[in-house]
Short mmCIF file of C-alpha atoms and ligand atoms in Angstrom, two decimals:
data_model
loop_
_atom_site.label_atom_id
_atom_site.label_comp_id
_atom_site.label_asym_id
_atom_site.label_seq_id
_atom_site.Cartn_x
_atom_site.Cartn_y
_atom_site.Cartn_z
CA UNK A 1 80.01 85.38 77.72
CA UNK A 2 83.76 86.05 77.48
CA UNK A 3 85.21 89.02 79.43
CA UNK A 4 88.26 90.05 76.90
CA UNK A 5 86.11 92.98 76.14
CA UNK A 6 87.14 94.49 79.87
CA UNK A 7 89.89 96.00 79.09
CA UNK A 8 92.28 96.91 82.10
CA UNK A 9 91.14 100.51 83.71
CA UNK A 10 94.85 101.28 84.07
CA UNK A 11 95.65 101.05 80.04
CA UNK A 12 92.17 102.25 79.40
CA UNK A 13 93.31 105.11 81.22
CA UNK A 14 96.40 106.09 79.90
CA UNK A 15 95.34 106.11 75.63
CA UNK A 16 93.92 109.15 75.99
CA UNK A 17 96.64 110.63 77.39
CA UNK A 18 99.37 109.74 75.43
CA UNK A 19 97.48 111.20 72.34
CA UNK A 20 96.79 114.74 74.61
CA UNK A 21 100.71 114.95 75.43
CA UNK A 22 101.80 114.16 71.66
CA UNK A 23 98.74 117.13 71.43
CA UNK A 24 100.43 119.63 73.74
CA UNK A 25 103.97 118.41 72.69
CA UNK A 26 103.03 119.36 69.08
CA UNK A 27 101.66 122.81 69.80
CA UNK A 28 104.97 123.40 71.62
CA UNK A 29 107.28 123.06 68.63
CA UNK A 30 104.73 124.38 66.47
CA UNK A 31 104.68 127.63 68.36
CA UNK A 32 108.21 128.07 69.38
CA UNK A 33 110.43 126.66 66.41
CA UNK A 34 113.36 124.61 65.88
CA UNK A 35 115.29 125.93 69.10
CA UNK A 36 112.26 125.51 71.27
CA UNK A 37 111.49 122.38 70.22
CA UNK A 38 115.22 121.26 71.25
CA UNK A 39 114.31 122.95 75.13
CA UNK A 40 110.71 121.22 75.25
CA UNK A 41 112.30 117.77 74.39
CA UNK A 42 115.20 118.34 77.36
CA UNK A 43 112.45 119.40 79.89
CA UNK A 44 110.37 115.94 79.34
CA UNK A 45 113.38 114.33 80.27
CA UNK A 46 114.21 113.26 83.91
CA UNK A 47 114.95 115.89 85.98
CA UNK A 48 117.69 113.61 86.95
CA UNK A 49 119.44 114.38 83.71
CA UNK A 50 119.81 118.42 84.18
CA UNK A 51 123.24 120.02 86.16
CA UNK A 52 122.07 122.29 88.43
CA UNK A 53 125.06 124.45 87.03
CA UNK A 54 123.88 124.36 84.15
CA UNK A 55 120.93 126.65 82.92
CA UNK A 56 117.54 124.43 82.71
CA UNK A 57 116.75 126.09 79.26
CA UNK A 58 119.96 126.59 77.91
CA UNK A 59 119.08 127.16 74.16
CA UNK A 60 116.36 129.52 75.36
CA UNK A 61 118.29 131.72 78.52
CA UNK A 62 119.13 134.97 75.95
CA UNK A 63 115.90 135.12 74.57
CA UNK A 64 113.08 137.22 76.23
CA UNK A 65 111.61 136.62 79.52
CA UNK A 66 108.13 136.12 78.03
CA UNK A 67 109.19 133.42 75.45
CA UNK A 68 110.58 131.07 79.21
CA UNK A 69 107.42 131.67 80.93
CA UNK A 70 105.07 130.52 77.80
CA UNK A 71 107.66 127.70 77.29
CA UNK A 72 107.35 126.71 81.01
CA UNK A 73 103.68 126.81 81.09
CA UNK A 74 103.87 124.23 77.94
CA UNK A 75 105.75 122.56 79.45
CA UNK A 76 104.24 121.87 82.54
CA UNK A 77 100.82 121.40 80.56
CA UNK A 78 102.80 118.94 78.63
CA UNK A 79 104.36 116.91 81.85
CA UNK A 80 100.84 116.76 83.47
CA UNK A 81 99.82 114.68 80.44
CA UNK A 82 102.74 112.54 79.82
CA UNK A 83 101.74 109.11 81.63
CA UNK A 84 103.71 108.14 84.08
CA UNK A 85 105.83 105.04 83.40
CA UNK A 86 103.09 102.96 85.08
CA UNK A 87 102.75 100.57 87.85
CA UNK A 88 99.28 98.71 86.26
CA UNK A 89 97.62 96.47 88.12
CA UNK A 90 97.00 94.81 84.77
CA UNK A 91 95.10 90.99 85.28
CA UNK A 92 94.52 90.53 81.98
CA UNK A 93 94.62 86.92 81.11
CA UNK A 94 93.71 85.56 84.82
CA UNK A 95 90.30 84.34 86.13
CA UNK A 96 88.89 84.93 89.77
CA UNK A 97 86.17 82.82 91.33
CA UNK A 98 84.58 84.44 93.92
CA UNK A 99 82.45 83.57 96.69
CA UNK A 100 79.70 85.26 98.25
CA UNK A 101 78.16 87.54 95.62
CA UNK A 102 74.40 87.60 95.77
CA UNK A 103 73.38 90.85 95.28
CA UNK A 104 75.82 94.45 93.83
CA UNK A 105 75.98 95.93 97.80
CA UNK A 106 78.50 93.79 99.34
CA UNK A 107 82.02 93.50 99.04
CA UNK A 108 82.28 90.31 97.16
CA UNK A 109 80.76 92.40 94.33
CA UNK A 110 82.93 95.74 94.93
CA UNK A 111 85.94 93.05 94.56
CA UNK A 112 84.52 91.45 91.64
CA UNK A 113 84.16 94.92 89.58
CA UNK A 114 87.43 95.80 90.20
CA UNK A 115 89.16 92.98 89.39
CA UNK A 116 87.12 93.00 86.41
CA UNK A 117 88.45 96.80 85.31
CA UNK A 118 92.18 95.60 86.11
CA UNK A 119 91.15 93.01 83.52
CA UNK A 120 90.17 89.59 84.97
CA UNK A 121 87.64 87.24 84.09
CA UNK A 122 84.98 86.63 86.57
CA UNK A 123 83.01 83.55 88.08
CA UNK A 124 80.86 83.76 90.81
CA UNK A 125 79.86 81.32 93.80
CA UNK A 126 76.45 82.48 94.67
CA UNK A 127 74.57 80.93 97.67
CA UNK A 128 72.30 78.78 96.65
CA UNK A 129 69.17 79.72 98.41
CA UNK A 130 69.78 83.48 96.86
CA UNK A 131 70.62 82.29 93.19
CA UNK A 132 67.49 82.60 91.70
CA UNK A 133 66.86 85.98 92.97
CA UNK A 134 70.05 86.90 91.72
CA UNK A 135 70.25 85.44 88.53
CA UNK A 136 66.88 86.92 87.58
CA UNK A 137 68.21 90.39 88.90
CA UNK A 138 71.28 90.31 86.42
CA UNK A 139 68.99 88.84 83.76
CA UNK A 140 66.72 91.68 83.82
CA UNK A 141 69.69 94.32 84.24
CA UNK A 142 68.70 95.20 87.26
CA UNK A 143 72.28 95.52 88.27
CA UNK A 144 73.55 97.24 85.05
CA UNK A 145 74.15 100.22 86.53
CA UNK A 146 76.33 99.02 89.11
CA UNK A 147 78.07 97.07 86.28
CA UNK A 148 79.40 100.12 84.82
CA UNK A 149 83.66 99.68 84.51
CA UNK A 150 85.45 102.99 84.61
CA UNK A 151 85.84 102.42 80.39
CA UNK A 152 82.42 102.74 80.20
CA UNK A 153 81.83 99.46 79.59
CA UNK A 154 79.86 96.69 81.35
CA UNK A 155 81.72 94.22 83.63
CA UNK A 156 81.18 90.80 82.47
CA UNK A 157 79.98 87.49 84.68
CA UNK A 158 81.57 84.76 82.80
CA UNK A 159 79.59 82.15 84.85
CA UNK A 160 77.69 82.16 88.48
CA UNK A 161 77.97 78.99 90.17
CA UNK A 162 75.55 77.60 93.03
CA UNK A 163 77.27 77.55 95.88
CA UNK A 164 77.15 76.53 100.02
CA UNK A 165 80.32 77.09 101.39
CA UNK A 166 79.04 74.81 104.91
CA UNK A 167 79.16 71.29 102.59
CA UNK A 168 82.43 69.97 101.38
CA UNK A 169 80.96 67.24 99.46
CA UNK A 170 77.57 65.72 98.92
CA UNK A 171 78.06 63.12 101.01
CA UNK A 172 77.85 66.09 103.59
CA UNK A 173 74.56 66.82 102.94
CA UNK A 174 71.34 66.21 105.15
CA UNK A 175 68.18 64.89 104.15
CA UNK A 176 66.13 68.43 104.80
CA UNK A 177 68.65 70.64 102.81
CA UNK A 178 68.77 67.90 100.02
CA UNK A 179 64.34 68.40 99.84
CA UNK A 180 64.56 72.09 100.42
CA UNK A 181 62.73 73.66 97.62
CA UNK A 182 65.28 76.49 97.67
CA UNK A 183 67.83 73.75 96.88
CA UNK A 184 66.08 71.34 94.18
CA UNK A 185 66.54 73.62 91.48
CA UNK A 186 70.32 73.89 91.60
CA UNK A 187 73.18 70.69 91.75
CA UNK A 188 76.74 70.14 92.17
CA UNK A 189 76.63 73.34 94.95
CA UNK A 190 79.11 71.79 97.30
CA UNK A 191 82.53 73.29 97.50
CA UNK A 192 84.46 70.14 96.08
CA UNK A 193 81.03 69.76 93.59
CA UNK A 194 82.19 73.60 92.46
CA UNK A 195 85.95 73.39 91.92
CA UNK A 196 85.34 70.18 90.07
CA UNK A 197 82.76 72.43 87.39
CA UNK A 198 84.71 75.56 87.38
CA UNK A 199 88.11 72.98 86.40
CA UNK A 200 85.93 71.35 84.06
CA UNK A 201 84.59 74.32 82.52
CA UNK A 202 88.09 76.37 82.77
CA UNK A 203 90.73 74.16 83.46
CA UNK A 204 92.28 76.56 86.07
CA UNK A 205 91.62 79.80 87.99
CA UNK A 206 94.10 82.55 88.97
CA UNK A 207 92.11 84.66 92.13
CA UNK A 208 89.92 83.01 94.59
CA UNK A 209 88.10 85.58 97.15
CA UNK A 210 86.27 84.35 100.25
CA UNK A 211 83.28 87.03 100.61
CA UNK A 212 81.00 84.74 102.97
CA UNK A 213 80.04 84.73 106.28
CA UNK A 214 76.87 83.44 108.03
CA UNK A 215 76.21 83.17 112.00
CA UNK A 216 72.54 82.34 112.69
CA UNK A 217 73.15 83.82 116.23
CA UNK A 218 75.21 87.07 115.45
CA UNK A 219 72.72 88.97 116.98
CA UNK A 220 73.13 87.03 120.78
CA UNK A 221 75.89 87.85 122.78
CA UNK A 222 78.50 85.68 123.32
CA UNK A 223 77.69 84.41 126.86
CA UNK A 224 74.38 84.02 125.18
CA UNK A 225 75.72 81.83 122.70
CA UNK A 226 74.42 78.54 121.98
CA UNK A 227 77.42 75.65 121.07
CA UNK A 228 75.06 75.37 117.40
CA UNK A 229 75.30 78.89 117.00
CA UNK A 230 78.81 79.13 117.60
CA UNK A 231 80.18 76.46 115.45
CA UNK A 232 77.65 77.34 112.89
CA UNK A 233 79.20 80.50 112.54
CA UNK A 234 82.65 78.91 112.30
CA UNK A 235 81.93 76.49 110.32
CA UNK A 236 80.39 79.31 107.88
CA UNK A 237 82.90 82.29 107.78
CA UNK A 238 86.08 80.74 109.04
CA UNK A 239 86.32 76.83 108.03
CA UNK A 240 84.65 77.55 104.34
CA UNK A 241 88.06 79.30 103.84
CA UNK A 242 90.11 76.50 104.47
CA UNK A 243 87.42 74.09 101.92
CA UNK A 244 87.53 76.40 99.47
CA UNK A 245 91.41 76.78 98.95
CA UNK A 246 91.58 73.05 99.73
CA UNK A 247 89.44 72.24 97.12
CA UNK A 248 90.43 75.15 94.68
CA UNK A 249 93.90 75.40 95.61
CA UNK A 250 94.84 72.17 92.81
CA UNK A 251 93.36 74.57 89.82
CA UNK A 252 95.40 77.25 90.87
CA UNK A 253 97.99 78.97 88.74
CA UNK A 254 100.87 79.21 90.78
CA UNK A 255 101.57 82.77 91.38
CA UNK A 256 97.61 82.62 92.55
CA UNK A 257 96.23 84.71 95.18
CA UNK A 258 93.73 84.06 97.76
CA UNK A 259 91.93 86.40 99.88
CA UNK A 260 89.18 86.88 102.16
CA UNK A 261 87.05 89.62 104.01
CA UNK A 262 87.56 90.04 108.05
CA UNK A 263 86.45 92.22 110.68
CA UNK A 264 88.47 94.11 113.56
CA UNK A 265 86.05 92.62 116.02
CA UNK A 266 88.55 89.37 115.48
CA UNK A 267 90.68 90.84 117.99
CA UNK A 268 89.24 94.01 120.10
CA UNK A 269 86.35 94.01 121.19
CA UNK A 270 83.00 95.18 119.25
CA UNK A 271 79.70 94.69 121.26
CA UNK A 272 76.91 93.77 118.91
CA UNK A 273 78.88 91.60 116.89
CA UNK A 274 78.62 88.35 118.66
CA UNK A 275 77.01 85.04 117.93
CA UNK A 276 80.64 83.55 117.80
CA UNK A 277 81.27 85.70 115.04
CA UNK A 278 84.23 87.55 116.76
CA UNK A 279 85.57 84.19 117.40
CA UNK A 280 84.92 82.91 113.49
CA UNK A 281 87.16 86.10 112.13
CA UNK A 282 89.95 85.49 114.95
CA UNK A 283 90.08 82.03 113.57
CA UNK A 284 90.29 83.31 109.63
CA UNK A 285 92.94 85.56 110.91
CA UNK A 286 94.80 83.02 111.94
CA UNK A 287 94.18 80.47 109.45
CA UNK A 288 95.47 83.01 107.19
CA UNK A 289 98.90 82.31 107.85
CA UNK A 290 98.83 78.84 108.40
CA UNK A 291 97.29 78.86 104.90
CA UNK A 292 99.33 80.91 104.06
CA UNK A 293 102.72 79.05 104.60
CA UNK A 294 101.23 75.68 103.51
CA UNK A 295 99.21 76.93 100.21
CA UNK A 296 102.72 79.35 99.45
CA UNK A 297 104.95 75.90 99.88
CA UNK A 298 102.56 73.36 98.32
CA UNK A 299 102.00 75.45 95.72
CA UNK A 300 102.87 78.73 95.60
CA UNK A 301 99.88 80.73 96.46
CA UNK A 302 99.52 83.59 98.62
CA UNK A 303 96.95 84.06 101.12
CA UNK A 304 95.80 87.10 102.35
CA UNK A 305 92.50 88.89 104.33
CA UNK A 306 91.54 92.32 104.43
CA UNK A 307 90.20 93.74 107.92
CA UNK A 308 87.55 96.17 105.86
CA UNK A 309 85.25 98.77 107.96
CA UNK A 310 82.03 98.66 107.88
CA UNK A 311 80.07 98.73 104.98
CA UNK A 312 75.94 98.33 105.25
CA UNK A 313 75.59 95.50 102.94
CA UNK A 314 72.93 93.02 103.68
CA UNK A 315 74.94 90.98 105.78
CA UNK A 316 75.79 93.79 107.58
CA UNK A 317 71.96 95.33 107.91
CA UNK A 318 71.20 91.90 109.28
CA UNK A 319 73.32 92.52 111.94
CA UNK A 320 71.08 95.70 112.88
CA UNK A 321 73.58 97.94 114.28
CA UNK A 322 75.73 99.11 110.99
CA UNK A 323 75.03 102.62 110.80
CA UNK A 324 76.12 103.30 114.10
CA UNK A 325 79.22 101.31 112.97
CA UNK A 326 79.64 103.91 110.31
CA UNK A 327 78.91 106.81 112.41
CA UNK A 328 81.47 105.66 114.85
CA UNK A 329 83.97 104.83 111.78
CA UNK A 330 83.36 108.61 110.89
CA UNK A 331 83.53 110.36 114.46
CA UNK A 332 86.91 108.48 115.36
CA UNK A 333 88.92 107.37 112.31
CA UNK A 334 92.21 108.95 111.12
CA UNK A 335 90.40 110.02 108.15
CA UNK A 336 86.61 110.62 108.99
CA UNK A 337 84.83 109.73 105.89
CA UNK A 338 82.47 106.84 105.16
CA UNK A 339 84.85 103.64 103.37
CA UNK A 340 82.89 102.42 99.98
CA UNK A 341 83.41 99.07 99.12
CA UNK A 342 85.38 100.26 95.39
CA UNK A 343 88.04 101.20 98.25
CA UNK A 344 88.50 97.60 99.56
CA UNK A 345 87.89 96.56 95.83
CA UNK A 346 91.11 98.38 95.05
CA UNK A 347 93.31 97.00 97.89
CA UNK A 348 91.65 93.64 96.71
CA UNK A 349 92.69 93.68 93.04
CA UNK A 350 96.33 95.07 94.19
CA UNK A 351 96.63 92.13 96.44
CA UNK A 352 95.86 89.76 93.48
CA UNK A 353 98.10 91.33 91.34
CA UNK A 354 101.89 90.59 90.85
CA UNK A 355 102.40 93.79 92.60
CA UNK A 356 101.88 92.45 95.78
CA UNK A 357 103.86 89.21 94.94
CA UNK A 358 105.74 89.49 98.12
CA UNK A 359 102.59 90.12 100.45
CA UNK A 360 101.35 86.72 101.51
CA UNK A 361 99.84 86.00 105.75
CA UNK A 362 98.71 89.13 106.41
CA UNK A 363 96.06 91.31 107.93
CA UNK A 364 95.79 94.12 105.28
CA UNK A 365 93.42 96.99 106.97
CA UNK A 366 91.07 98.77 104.76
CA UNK A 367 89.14 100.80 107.37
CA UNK A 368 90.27 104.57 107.06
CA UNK A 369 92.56 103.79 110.00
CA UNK A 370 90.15 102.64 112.49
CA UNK A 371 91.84 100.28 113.79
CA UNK A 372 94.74 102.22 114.90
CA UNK A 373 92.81 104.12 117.03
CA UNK A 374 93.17 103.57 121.21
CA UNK A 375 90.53 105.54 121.86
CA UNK A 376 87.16 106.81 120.63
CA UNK A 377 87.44 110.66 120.55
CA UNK A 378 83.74 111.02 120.22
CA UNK A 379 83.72 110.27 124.04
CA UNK A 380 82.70 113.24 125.52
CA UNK A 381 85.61 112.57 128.40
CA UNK A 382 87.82 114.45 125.12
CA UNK A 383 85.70 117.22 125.43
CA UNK A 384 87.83 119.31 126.40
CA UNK A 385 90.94 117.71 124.58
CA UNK A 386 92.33 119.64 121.58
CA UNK A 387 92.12 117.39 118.36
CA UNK A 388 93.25 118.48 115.14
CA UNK A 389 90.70 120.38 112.62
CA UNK A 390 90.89 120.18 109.03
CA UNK A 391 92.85 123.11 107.60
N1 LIG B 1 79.78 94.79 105.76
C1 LIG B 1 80.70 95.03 106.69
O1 LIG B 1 80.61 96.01 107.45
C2 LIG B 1 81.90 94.13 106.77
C3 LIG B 1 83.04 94.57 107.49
C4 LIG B 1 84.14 93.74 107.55
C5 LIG B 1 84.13 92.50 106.94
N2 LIG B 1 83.00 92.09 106.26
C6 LIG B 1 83.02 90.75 105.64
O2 LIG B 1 82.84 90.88 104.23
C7 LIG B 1 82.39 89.63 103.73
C8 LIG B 1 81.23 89.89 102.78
O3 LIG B 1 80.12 90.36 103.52
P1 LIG B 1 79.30 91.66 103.15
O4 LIG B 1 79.18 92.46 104.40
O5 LIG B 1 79.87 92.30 101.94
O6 LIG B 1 77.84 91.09 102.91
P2 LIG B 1 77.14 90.34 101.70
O7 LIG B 1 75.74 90.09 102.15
O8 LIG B 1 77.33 91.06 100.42
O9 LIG B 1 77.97 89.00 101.58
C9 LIG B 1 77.79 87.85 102.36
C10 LIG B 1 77.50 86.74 101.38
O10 LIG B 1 77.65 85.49 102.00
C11 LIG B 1 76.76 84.62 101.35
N3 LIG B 1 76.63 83.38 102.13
C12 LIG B 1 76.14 83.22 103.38
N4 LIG B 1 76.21 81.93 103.74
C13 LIG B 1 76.76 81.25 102.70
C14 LIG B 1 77.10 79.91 102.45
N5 LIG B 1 76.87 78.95 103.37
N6 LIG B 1 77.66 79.57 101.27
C15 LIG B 1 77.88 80.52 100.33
N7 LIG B 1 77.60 81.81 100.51
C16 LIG B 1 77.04 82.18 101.68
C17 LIG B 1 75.49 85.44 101.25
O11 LIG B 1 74.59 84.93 100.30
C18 LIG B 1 76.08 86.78 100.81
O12 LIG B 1 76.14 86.85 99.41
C19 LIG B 1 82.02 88.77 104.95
O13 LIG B 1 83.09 87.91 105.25
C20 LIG B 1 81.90 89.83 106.04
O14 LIG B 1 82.09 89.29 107.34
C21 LIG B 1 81.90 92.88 106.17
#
């Protein structure tokens, strides 16, 4: 399936518009004349352009007042639909793989659709005990809704690859995963297995985006935490990072960006999410910018995560305490809505994109401000404190 037919939701965007402001441009001369047409053509300029000694409509001043007001009104009809110059995020031409789509919830999918509307082509690592389920899902369109690109059209999945981000290589691989019947159907799902297909298949990728995480005792708390569950959850969310742009990093287009998905329980302190799981996105924080400076030297990559808020994807509702996450989001944030994963989508397709070509080692937060906050002002210790109301 090829994916030229996404076109980027930025240009997509702005055809209409150009055709509306030749529309309202046209009516303009056509109802004022020859001297109007001279005043219209001054106003689209920059205002940068006009004295402020001299009149703004100077062909126009001695004629009636009604005739400025009606030209005004044009033109201001005329300047809302004049596209702006444009800052696109415009990926066209590059390809993302990413990792840890198994379902159109999560953010790994959010991230793939909009990537997909700014134009790139899209492979996905999907985890192998969840591929079937998910390839019959997208077979039988149950997911075409949530495919729908702001154009209208459908976003395309050039090619889902089996994936499990916890093996390197096969060599890597025990005995019981090798006879798991989730596993027989699928081959060549280990990370250096993958980059080997998708460079064999595509020769090179552009965007790689880490949307995994796994710890089998999230739901223990830390002191409770056994030393399996713990590096289990590392080895999981945090090291699959660094196998992943190890392995990937060679197919990379340098300019390439990487990014993956982190939490603000990495560095204060969130009960509930435990299991060494705190731990595992403190360590892909900081392996960001190691990664960062080595990947951006070696081969001139940048590496970034996004600190999202909480979103109840199935991860998340495995966890079992998300909408109270949410609630909380919505009681204490600078900006008390619920986040939707398009939202982190966004910041992830601007972070991919040559727009952000000087952003590399950082913690970008996507969490309406969350993490800003020092204090919950839920508590009802505020009670009594005056907080500002929407106006
Ligand atoms: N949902 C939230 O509230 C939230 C908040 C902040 C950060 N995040 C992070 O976002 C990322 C995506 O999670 P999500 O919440 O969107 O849930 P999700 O369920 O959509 O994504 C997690 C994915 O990881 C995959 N996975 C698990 N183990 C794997 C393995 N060994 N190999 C390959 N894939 C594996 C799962 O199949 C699933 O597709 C994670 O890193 C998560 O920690 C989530």
């Amino acid at each position: 399936m090829a994916t030229t037919a996404a076109p980027g939701s930025h240009m997509a965007a702005i055809k209409p518009s150009i055709s509306s402001s030749r529309r309202t441009y046209m009516s303009c001369t056509a109802n004022f004349g020859a001297n109007s047409e001279v005043a219209v053509s001054k106003g689209l300029r920059s205002s940068s352009h006009i004295s402020s000694r001299q009149p703004f409509f100077p062909s126009i001043q001695s004629g009636p007042a009604k005739s400025v007001k009606v030209i005004t009104r044009a033109m201001s009809a005329a300047a809302e639909n004049t596209p702006l110059p444009g800052l696109p995020i415009d990926l066209r031409g590059k390809r993302a793989f990413i990792a840890g789509v198994a379902d159109d919830n999560g953010y790994g999918w959010a991230i793939a659709k909009q990537l997909a509307a700014a134009g790139a082509e899209i492979l996905l690592g999907t985890w192998v005990p969840a591929l079937n389920i998910f390839e019959s899902s997208l077979r039988r369109g149950k997911f075409d809704e949530s495919r729908i690109l702001p154009d209208g059209s459908l976003m395309e999945i050039t090619k889902v690859y089996p994936l499990d981000a916890v093996f390197d290589n096969p060599d890597d691989v025990p005995e019981d995963i090798k006879s798991n019947k989730r596993y027989l159907g699928s081959s060549k799902w280990t990370v250096k297995e993958v980059a080997e297909s998708v460079k064999e298949d595509f020769g090179s990728i552009d965007i790689l985006v880490h949307s995994l995480a796994n710890g089998p005792e999230v739901v223990k708390p830390l002191m409770e935490t056994s030393r399996y569950g713990y590096l289990a959850a590392i080895s999981a969310s945090s090291y699959s990072f660094i196998s992943l742009l190890q392995h990937f990093a060679p197919i990379m287009n340098p300019g390439g960006a990487s990014i993956s998905l982190t939490y603000i329980a990495s560095e204060r302190i969130i009960p509930g999410y435990g299991g060494g799981m705190s731990s595992a996105k403190a360590a892909l924080e900081s392996d960001t910018r190691v990664l960062a400076f080595e990947a951006g030297r070696k081969h001139r990559l940048r590496v970034n995560t996004i600190s999202a808020g909480p979103l109840r994807s199935r991860a998340a509702k495995a966890i079992g305490f998300i909408d109270m996450m949410i609630d909380y989001s919505s009681a204490n944030a600078p900006l008390p809505k619920e986040l939707s994963a398009e939202e982190v989508g966004n910041v992830a397709a601007f972070l991919a994109s040559p727009l952000a070509s000087a952003i590399t080692g950082s913690v970008v937060y996507v969490d309406n401000g969350l993490n800003a906050m020092g204090v919950g002002v839920d508590s009802p210790i505020f009670e009594n404190l005056e907080l500002p109301k929407e106006a």
